């Protein structure tokens, strides 16, 4: 039995609203902890790991607002929660925070053995430790407050690259990353930051120019988590 535990801020079932799996019923596992420091982050409550904020799983599942509180659960306990909550989705999205701060092999192995598919959403600033079948979404965070570089190993492991954009500089940063890390056939999505009209127009124009894809955060437009 694997007793590795993971610090979980949220665990819920919804529809994936971004990237290649847009529209896919999914169970989100949001891990606590992230030192990257993205200025536009919409989950800043997951940044700090405060040991005094640990709470029982039942309280974590019952949270009605964003807090820094988290629960420690093993893969077996996570699967038990799925059963108890009556979740129907078979696709798992492991996000954060920054999920690749920890070894995700034990978690993804247990989930896959139980019949689930796994997806990780990472900033590309930590080594991706997961199973061979896990879908890895790298959303590269360039020149953020934390000062972490984008790793070649993460970029080349990516099954898709999903890049948030608001300015031409963000596009230039991505083009530089693609060249630096020798990315060729990986699907690339541009995601307008904060759904602003100017950012969306830039993303659409750039996608057409480079034959990339658009990710519009569908969940935010239809008002679900």
PDB file of C-alpha atoms in Angstrom:
ATOM      1  CA  UNK A   1       0.000   0.000   0.000  1.00  0.00           C
ATOM      2  CA  UNK A   2       1.360   3.420  -0.970  1.00  0.00           C
ATOM      3  CA  UNK A   3       1.322   5.809   1.968  1.00  0.00           C
ATOM      4  CA  UNK A   4       2.742   8.834   0.157  1.00  0.00           C
ATOM      5  CA  UNK A   5       0.563  11.823   1.048  1.00  0.00           C
ATOM      6  CA  UNK A   6      -0.214  14.956  -0.943  1.00  0.00           C
ATOM      7  CA  UNK A   7      -1.196  18.391   0.353  1.00  0.00           C
ATOM      8  CA  UNK A   8      -4.567  19.099  -1.266  1.00  0.00           C
ATOM      9  CA  UNK A   9      -6.274  22.498  -1.216  1.00  0.00           C
ATOM     10  CA  UNK A  10      -9.288  21.479  -3.301  1.00  0.00           C
ATOM     11  CA  UNK A  11     -10.752  18.316  -4.782  1.00  0.00           C
ATOM     12  CA  UNK A  12     -13.835  18.640  -6.969  1.00  0.00           C
ATOM     13  CA  UNK A  13     -15.575  17.401 -10.116  1.00  0.00           C
ATOM     14  CA  UNK A  14     -16.281  19.752 -13.007  1.00  0.00           C
ATOM     15  CA  UNK A  15     -15.639  20.252 -16.744  1.00  0.00           C
ATOM     16  CA  UNK A  16     -12.110  20.917 -17.998  1.00  0.00           C
ATOM     17  CA  UNK A  17     -12.218  24.362 -19.572  1.00  0.00           C
ATOM     18  CA  UNK A  18      -8.762  24.652 -21.113  1.00  0.00           C
ATOM     19  CA  UNK A  19      -6.489  23.113 -23.728  1.00  0.00           C
ATOM     20  CA  UNK A  20      -6.874  19.791 -25.510  1.00  0.00           C
ATOM     21  CA  UNK A  21      -9.356  18.372 -22.982  1.00  0.00           C
ATOM     22  CA  UNK A  22     -11.795  21.298 -23.085  1.00  0.00           C
ATOM     23  CA  UNK A  23     -15.269  19.955 -22.345  1.00  0.00           C
ATOM     24  CA  UNK A  24     -13.995  16.765 -20.688  1.00  0.00           C
ATOM     25  CA  UNK A  25     -15.673  15.858 -17.366  1.00  0.00           C
ATOM     26  CA  UNK A  26     -12.793  15.913 -14.895  1.00  0.00           C
ATOM     27  CA  UNK A  27     -11.875  15.562 -11.262  1.00  0.00           C
ATOM     28  CA  UNK A  28      -9.525  18.341 -10.200  1.00  0.00           C
ATOM     29  CA  UNK A  29      -6.919  17.741  -7.510  1.00  0.00           C
ATOM     30  CA  UNK A  30      -5.473  21.126  -6.546  1.00  0.00           C
ATOM     31  CA  UNK A  31      -2.241  20.790  -4.603  1.00  0.00           C
ATOM     32  CA  UNK A  32      -0.955  23.324  -2.091  1.00  0.00           C
ATOM     33  CA  UNK A  33       2.343  25.120  -2.589  1.00  0.00           C
ATOM     34  CA  UNK A  34       3.860  27.248  -5.362  1.00  0.00           C
ATOM     35  CA  UNK A  35       6.948  29.511  -5.283  1.00  0.00           C
ATOM     36  CA  UNK A  36       6.715  30.709  -8.913  1.00  0.00           C
ATOM     37  CA  UNK A  37       4.844  33.943  -8.159  1.00  0.00           C
ATOM     38  CA  UNK A  38       2.761  34.704 -11.270  1.00  0.00           C
ATOM     39  CA  UNK A  39       1.302  38.202 -10.975  1.00  0.00           C
ATOM     40  CA  UNK A  40      -2.009  37.228 -12.646  1.00  0.00           C
ATOM     41  CA  UNK A  41      -2.428  33.939 -10.729  1.00  0.00           C
ATOM     42  CA  UNK A  42      -6.068  33.223  -9.825  1.00  0.00           C
ATOM     43  CA  UNK A  43      -5.157  30.674  -7.134  1.00  0.00           C
ATOM     44  CA  UNK A  44      -2.803  32.675  -4.909  1.00  0.00           C
ATOM     45  CA  UNK A  45      -4.359  30.978  -1.901  1.00  0.00           C
ATOM     46  CA  UNK A  46      -2.392  27.856  -2.893  1.00  0.00           C
ATOM     47  CA  UNK A  47       1.047  29.494  -2.755  1.00  0.00           C
ATOM     48  CA  UNK A  48       2.034  29.071   0.893  1.00  0.00           C
ATOM     49  CA  UNK A  49       2.281  25.820   2.831  1.00  0.00           C
ATOM     50  CA  UNK A  50       1.368  26.689   6.415  1.00  0.00           C
ATOM     51  CA  UNK A  51       1.439  23.599   8.623  1.00  0.00           C
ATOM     52  CA  UNK A  52      -1.057  25.305  10.933  1.00  0.00           C
ATOM     53  CA  UNK A  53      -3.546  25.337   8.042  1.00  0.00           C
ATOM     54  CA  UNK A  54      -3.859  21.548   7.800  1.00  0.00           C
ATOM     55  CA  UNK A  55      -7.474  20.433   8.199  1.00  0.00           C
ATOM     56  CA  UNK A  56      -9.380  17.111   7.982  1.00  0.00           C
ATOM     57  CA  UNK A  57     -10.440  15.983   4.510  1.00  0.00           C
ATOM     58  CA  UNK A  58     -14.131  16.487   5.283  1.00  0.00           C
ATOM     59  CA  UNK A  59     -13.522  20.170   6.014  1.00  0.00           C
ATOM     60  CA  UNK A  60     -11.434  20.602   2.879  1.00  0.00           C
ATOM     61  CA  UNK A  61     -14.181  19.070   0.733  1.00  0.00           C
ATOM     62  CA  UNK A  62     -16.808  21.276   2.373  1.00  0.00           C
ATOM     63  CA  UNK A  63     -14.980  24.578   1.766  1.00  0.00           C
ATOM     64  CA  UNK A  64     -17.271  27.187   0.212  1.00  0.00           C
ATOM     65  CA  UNK A  65     -14.592  29.799  -0.436  1.00  0.00           C
ATOM     66  CA  UNK A  66     -10.911  29.968  -1.299  1.00  0.00           C
ATOM     67  CA  UNK A  67      -8.615  29.511   1.695  1.00  0.00           C
ATOM     68  CA  UNK A  68      -5.039  28.400   2.367  1.00  0.00           C
ATOM     69  CA  UNK A  69      -6.302  25.371   4.309  1.00  0.00           C
ATOM     70  CA  UNK A  70      -5.253  21.966   3.001  1.00  0.00           C
ATOM     71  CA  UNK A  71      -5.529  18.257   3.779  1.00  0.00           C
ATOM     72  CA  UNK A  72      -2.912  15.504   3.516  1.00  0.00           C
ATOM     73  CA  UNK A  73      -4.264  12.499   1.595  1.00  0.00           C
ATOM     74  CA  UNK A  74      -2.632   9.353   0.243  1.00  0.00           C
ATOM     75  CA  UNK A  75      -3.569   7.969  -3.194  1.00  0.00           C
ATOM     76  CA  UNK A  76      -5.744   5.334  -1.511  1.00  0.00           C
ATOM     77  CA  UNK A  77      -7.523   8.008   0.520  1.00  0.00           C
ATOM     78  CA  UNK A  78      -8.026  10.121  -2.616  1.00  0.00           C
ATOM     79  CA  UNK A  79      -9.660   7.197  -4.414  1.00  0.00           C
ATOM     80  CA  UNK A  80     -11.873   6.657  -1.378  1.00  0.00           C
ATOM     81  CA  UNK A  81     -13.003  10.299  -1.597  1.00  0.00           C
ATOM     82  CA  UNK A  82     -13.908   9.804  -5.273  1.00  0.00           C
ATOM     83  CA  UNK A  83     -16.128   6.900  -4.288  1.00  0.00           C
ATOM     84  CA  UNK A  84     -17.696   8.639  -1.309  1.00  0.00           C
ATOM     85  CA  UNK A  85     -18.430  11.786  -3.354  1.00  0.00           C
ATOM     86  CA  UNK A  86     -19.971   9.752  -6.158  1.00  0.00           C
ATOM     87  CA  UNK A  87     -17.705  11.270  -8.801  1.00  0.00           C
ATOM     88  CA  UNK A  88     -18.400   9.966 -12.322  1.00  0.00           C
ATOM     89  CA  UNK A  89     -15.548  11.546 -14.312  1.00  0.00           C
ATOM     90  CA  UNK A  90     -12.645   9.293 -15.306  1.00  0.00           C
ATOM     91  CA  UNK A  91     -10.182  12.049 -16.179  1.00  0.00           C
ATOM     92  CA  UNK A  92      -8.043  13.554 -13.410  1.00  0.00           C
ATOM     93  CA  UNK A  93      -6.431  17.008 -13.582  1.00  0.00           C
ATOM     94  CA  UNK A  94      -3.626  17.540 -11.069  1.00  0.00           C
ATOM     95  CA  UNK A  95      -2.977  21.246 -10.690  1.00  0.00           C
ATOM     96  CA  UNK A  96      -2.026  23.757  -8.048  1.00  0.00           C
ATOM     97  CA  UNK A  97      -0.165  25.567  -6.903  1.00  0.00           C
ATOM     98  CA  UNK A  98       2.714  23.899  -8.635  1.00  0.00           C
ATOM     99  CA  UNK A  99       2.086  20.131  -8.640  1.00  0.00           C
ATOM    100  CA  UNK A 100       5.554  19.210  -9.903  1.00  0.00           C
ATOM    101  CA  UNK A 101       7.141  20.366  -6.666  1.00  0.00           C
ATOM    102  CA  UNK A 102       6.472  16.776  -5.573  1.00  0.00           C
ATOM    103  CA  UNK A 103       6.855  13.295  -7.067  1.00  0.00           C
ATOM    104  CA  UNK A 104       3.542  12.495  -8.760  1.00  0.00           C
ATOM    105  CA  UNK A 105       4.453   8.948  -9.821  1.00  0.00           C
ATOM    106  CA  UNK A 106       2.789   7.257  -6.820  1.00  0.00           C
ATOM    107  CA  UNK A 107      -0.409   9.264  -7.258  1.00  0.00           C
ATOM    108  CA  UNK A 108      -0.707   8.880 -11.029  1.00  0.00           C
ATOM    109  CA  UNK A 109       0.195   5.190 -10.861  1.00  0.00           C
ATOM    110  CA  UNK A 110      -2.580   4.531  -8.338  1.00  0.00           C
ATOM    111  CA  UNK A 111      -5.111   6.544 -10.331  1.00  0.00           C
ATOM    112  CA  UNK A 112      -4.246   4.831 -13.612  1.00  0.00           C
ATOM    113  CA  UNK A 113      -4.423   1.397 -11.992  1.00  0.00           C
ATOM    114  CA  UNK A 114      -7.925   2.334 -10.813  1.00  0.00           C
ATOM    115  CA  UNK A 115      -8.983   3.136 -14.393  1.00  0.00           C
ATOM    116  CA  UNK A 116      -8.476   6.899 -14.518  1.00  0.00           C
ATOM    117  CA  UNK A 117      -6.522   8.979 -17.023  1.00  0.00           C
ATOM    118  CA  UNK A 118      -4.248  11.670 -15.598  1.00  0.00           C
ATOM    119  CA  UNK A 119      -3.277  15.175 -16.636  1.00  0.00           C
ATOM    120  CA  UNK A 120      -0.804  17.484 -14.912  1.00  0.00           C
ATOM    121  CA  UNK A 121      -0.815  21.270 -15.296  1.00  0.00           C
ATOM    122  CA  UNK A 122       2.635  22.695 -14.519  1.00  0.00           C
ATOM    123  CA  UNK A 123       4.636  25.881 -14.987  1.00  0.00           C
ATOM    124  CA  UNK A 124       7.608  24.001 -16.416  1.00  0.00           C
ATOM    125  CA  UNK A 125       9.894  25.207 -13.626  1.00  0.00           C
ATOM    126  CA  UNK A 126      10.223  21.844 -11.860  1.00  0.00           C
ATOM    127  CA  UNK A 127      11.133  18.388 -13.127  1.00  0.00           C
ATOM    128  CA  UNK A 128       8.034  16.473 -14.172  1.00  0.00           C
ATOM    129  CA  UNK A 129       7.944  13.226 -12.192  1.00  0.00           C
ATOM    130  CA  UNK A 130       4.985  11.215 -13.398  1.00  0.00           C
ATOM    131  CA  UNK A 131       3.961   8.097 -15.313  1.00  0.00           C
ATOM    132  CA  UNK A 132       4.608   7.562 -19.019  1.00  0.00           C
ATOM    133  CA  UNK A 133       0.890   7.728 -19.885  1.00  0.00           C
ATOM    134  CA  UNK A 134       0.168  10.937 -17.976  1.00  0.00           C
ATOM    135  CA  UNK A 135      -0.761  13.920 -20.165  1.00  0.00           C
ATOM    136  CA  UNK A 136       1.471  16.865 -19.260  1.00  0.00           C
ATOM    137  CA  UNK A 137       0.296  20.420 -19.881  1.00  0.00           C
ATOM    138  CA  UNK A 138       3.153  22.897 -19.544  1.00  0.00           C
ATOM    139  CA  UNK A 139       2.098  26.510 -19.099  1.00  0.00           C
ATOM    140  CA  UNK A 140       5.563  28.102 -19.090  1.00  0.00           C
ATOM    141  CA  UNK A 141       5.937  30.970 -16.654  1.00  0.00           C
ATOM    142  CA  UNK A 142       8.713  33.261 -17.837  1.00  0.00           C
ATOM    143  CA  UNK A 143      10.533  35.817 -15.631  1.00  0.00           C
ATOM    144  CA  UNK A 144       8.162  35.501 -12.704  1.00  0.00           C
ATOM    145  CA  UNK A 145       8.782  36.840  -9.201  1.00  0.00           C
ATOM    146  CA  UNK A 146      10.136  33.500  -7.959  1.00  0.00           C
ATOM    147  CA  UNK A 147      12.954  33.597 -10.507  1.00  0.00           C
ATOM    148  CA  UNK A 148      12.661  29.961 -11.613  1.00  0.00           C
ATOM    149  CA  UNK A 149      13.892  29.091 -15.123  1.00  0.00           C
ATOM    150  CA  UNK A 150      11.856  26.998 -17.558  1.00  0.00           C
ATOM    151  CA  UNK A 151      13.372  23.501 -17.744  1.00  0.00           C
ATOM    152  CA  UNK A 152      14.141  21.833 -21.047  1.00  0.00           C
ATOM    153  CA  UNK A 153      13.103  18.502 -19.536  1.00  0.00           C
ATOM    154  CA  UNK A 154       9.636  19.892 -18.731  1.00  0.00           C
ATOM    155  CA  UNK A 155       9.161  21.541 -22.135  1.00  0.00           C
ATOM    156  CA  UNK A 156      10.181  18.399 -23.992  1.00  0.00           C
ATOM    157  CA  UNK A 157       7.937  16.208 -21.817  1.00  0.00           C
ATOM    158  CA  UNK A 158       4.905  18.372 -22.592  1.00  0.00           C
ATOM    159  CA  UNK A 159       2.001  16.846 -24.497  1.00  0.00           C
ATOM    160  CA  UNK A 160       0.711  20.385 -24.969  1.00  0.00           C
ATOM    161  CA  UNK A 161       2.030  23.873 -24.246  1.00  0.00           C
ATOM    162  CA  UNK A 162      -0.548  26.362 -22.975  1.00  0.00           C
ATOM    163  CA  UNK A 163       0.774  29.909 -22.790  1.00  0.00           C
ATOM    164  CA  UNK A 164      -1.053  32.835 -21.141  1.00  0.00           C
ATOM    165  CA  UNK A 165      -0.826  36.041 -23.188  1.00  0.00           C
ATOM    166  CA  UNK A 166      -1.771  39.690 -22.825  1.00  0.00           C
ATOM    167  CA  UNK A 167       1.008  41.465 -24.729  1.00  0.00           C
ATOM    168  CA  UNK A 168       3.306  40.960 -27.708  1.00  0.00           C
ATOM    169  CA  UNK A 169       6.127  40.364 -25.233  1.00  0.00           C
ATOM    170  CA  UNK A 170       4.368  37.224 -24.020  1.00  0.00           C
ATOM    171  CA  UNK A 171       4.282  35.956 -27.619  1.00  0.00           C
ATOM    172  CA  UNK A 172       7.955  36.805 -28.079  1.00  0.00           C
ATOM    173  CA  UNK A 173       8.773  34.929 -24.859  1.00  0.00           C
ATOM    174  CA  UNK A 174       7.011  31.837 -26.158  1.00  0.00           C
ATOM    175  CA  UNK A 175       8.751  31.969 -29.531  1.00  0.00           C
ATOM    176  CA  UNK A 176      12.082  32.192 -27.718  1.00  0.00           C
ATOM    177  CA  UNK A 177      11.200  29.195 -25.546  1.00  0.00           C
ATOM    178  CA  UNK A 178      10.182  27.126 -28.556  1.00  0.00           C
ATOM    179  CA  UNK A 179      13.510  27.850 -30.208  1.00  0.00           C
ATOM    180  CA  UNK A 180      15.603  27.396 -27.074  1.00  0.00           C
ATOM    181  CA  UNK A 181      14.071  24.060 -26.079  1.00  0.00           C
ATOM    182  CA  UNK A 182      13.701  22.770 -29.657  1.00  0.00           C
ATOM    183  CA  UNK A 183       9.933  22.270 -29.600  1.00  0.00           C
ATOM    184  CA  UNK A 184       8.592  21.045 -32.932  1.00  0.00           C
ATOM    185  CA  UNK A 185       5.339  19.076 -33.021  1.00  0.00           C
ATOM    186  CA  UNK A 186       3.852  19.805 -29.584  1.00  0.00           C
ATOM    187  CA  UNK A 187       0.375  21.409 -29.808  1.00  0.00           C
ATOM    188  CA  UNK A 188       0.537  25.032 -28.646  1.00  0.00           C
ATOM    189  CA  UNK A 189      -2.396  26.897 -27.127  1.00  0.00           C
ATOM    190  CA  UNK A 190      -2.579  30.605 -26.425  1.00  0.00           C
ATOM    191  CA  UNK A 191      -4.758  31.596 -23.487  1.00  0.00           C
ATOM    192  CA  UNK A 192      -5.826  35.237 -23.112  1.00  0.00           C
ATOM    193  CA  UNK A 193      -5.111  36.512 -19.615  1.00  0.00           C
ATOM    194  CA  UNK A 194      -8.271  37.538 -17.720  1.00  0.00           C
ATOM    195  CA  UNK A 195     -10.459  37.197 -20.845  1.00  0.00           C
ATOM    196  CA  UNK A 196      -9.676  40.804 -21.773  1.00  0.00           C
ATOM    197  CA  UNK A 197     -10.730  41.840 -25.292  1.00  0.00           C
ATOM    198  CA  UNK A 198      -7.282  43.067 -26.321  1.00  0.00           C
ATOM    199  CA  UNK A 199      -5.592  39.903 -25.069  1.00  0.00           C
ATOM    200  CA  UNK A 200      -8.173  37.743 -26.841  1.00  0.00           C
ATOM    201  CA  UNK A 201      -7.709  39.596 -30.120  1.00  0.00           C
ATOM    202  CA  UNK A 202      -3.927  39.221 -29.821  1.00  0.00           C
ATOM    203  CA  UNK A 203      -4.277  35.500 -29.123  1.00  0.00           C
ATOM    204  CA  UNK A 204      -6.583  34.934 -32.091  1.00  0.00           C
ATOM    205  CA  UNK A 205      -4.320  36.869 -34.480  1.00  0.00           C
ATOM    206  CA  UNK A 206      -1.212  35.030 -33.252  1.00  0.00           C
ATOM    207  CA  UNK A 207      -2.864  31.610 -33.425  1.00  0.00           C
ATOM    208  CA  UNK A 208      -3.813  32.198 -37.046  1.00  0.00           C
ATOM    209  CA  UNK A 209      -0.321  33.504 -37.865  1.00  0.00           C
ATOM    210  CA  UNK A 210       1.512  30.516 -36.368  1.00  0.00           C
ATOM    211  CA  UNK A 211      -1.168  27.832 -36.799  1.00  0.00           C
ATOM    212  CA  UNK A 212      -1.477  27.490 -33.018  1.00  0.00           C
ATOM    213  CA  UNK A 213      -4.678  26.885 -31.046  1.00  0.00           C
ATOM    214  CA  UNK A 214      -6.846  29.073 -28.825  1.00  0.00           C
ATOM    215  CA  UNK A 215      -7.743  28.211 -25.218  1.00  0.00           C
ATOM    216  CA  UNK A 216     -10.417  30.534 -23.850  1.00  0.00           C
ATOM    217  CA  UNK A 217     -11.021  29.162 -20.317  1.00  0.00           C
ATOM    218  CA  UNK A 218     -14.549  28.002 -21.106  1.00  0.00           C
ATOM    219  CA  UNK A 219     -15.313  27.367 -17.408  1.00  0.00           C
ATOM    220  CA  UNK A 220     -14.991  31.081 -16.656  1.00  0.00           C
ATOM    221  CA  UNK A 221     -17.330  32.076 -19.480  1.00  0.00           C
ATOM    222  CA  UNK A 222     -20.044  29.675 -18.340  1.00  0.00           C
ATOM    223  CA  UNK A 223     -19.519  30.393 -14.641  1.00  0.00           C
ATOM    224  CA  UNK A 224     -18.346  27.088 -13.202  1.00  0.00           C
ATOM    225  CA  UNK A 225     -15.292  26.210 -11.130  1.00  0.00           C
TER     226      UNK A 225
END
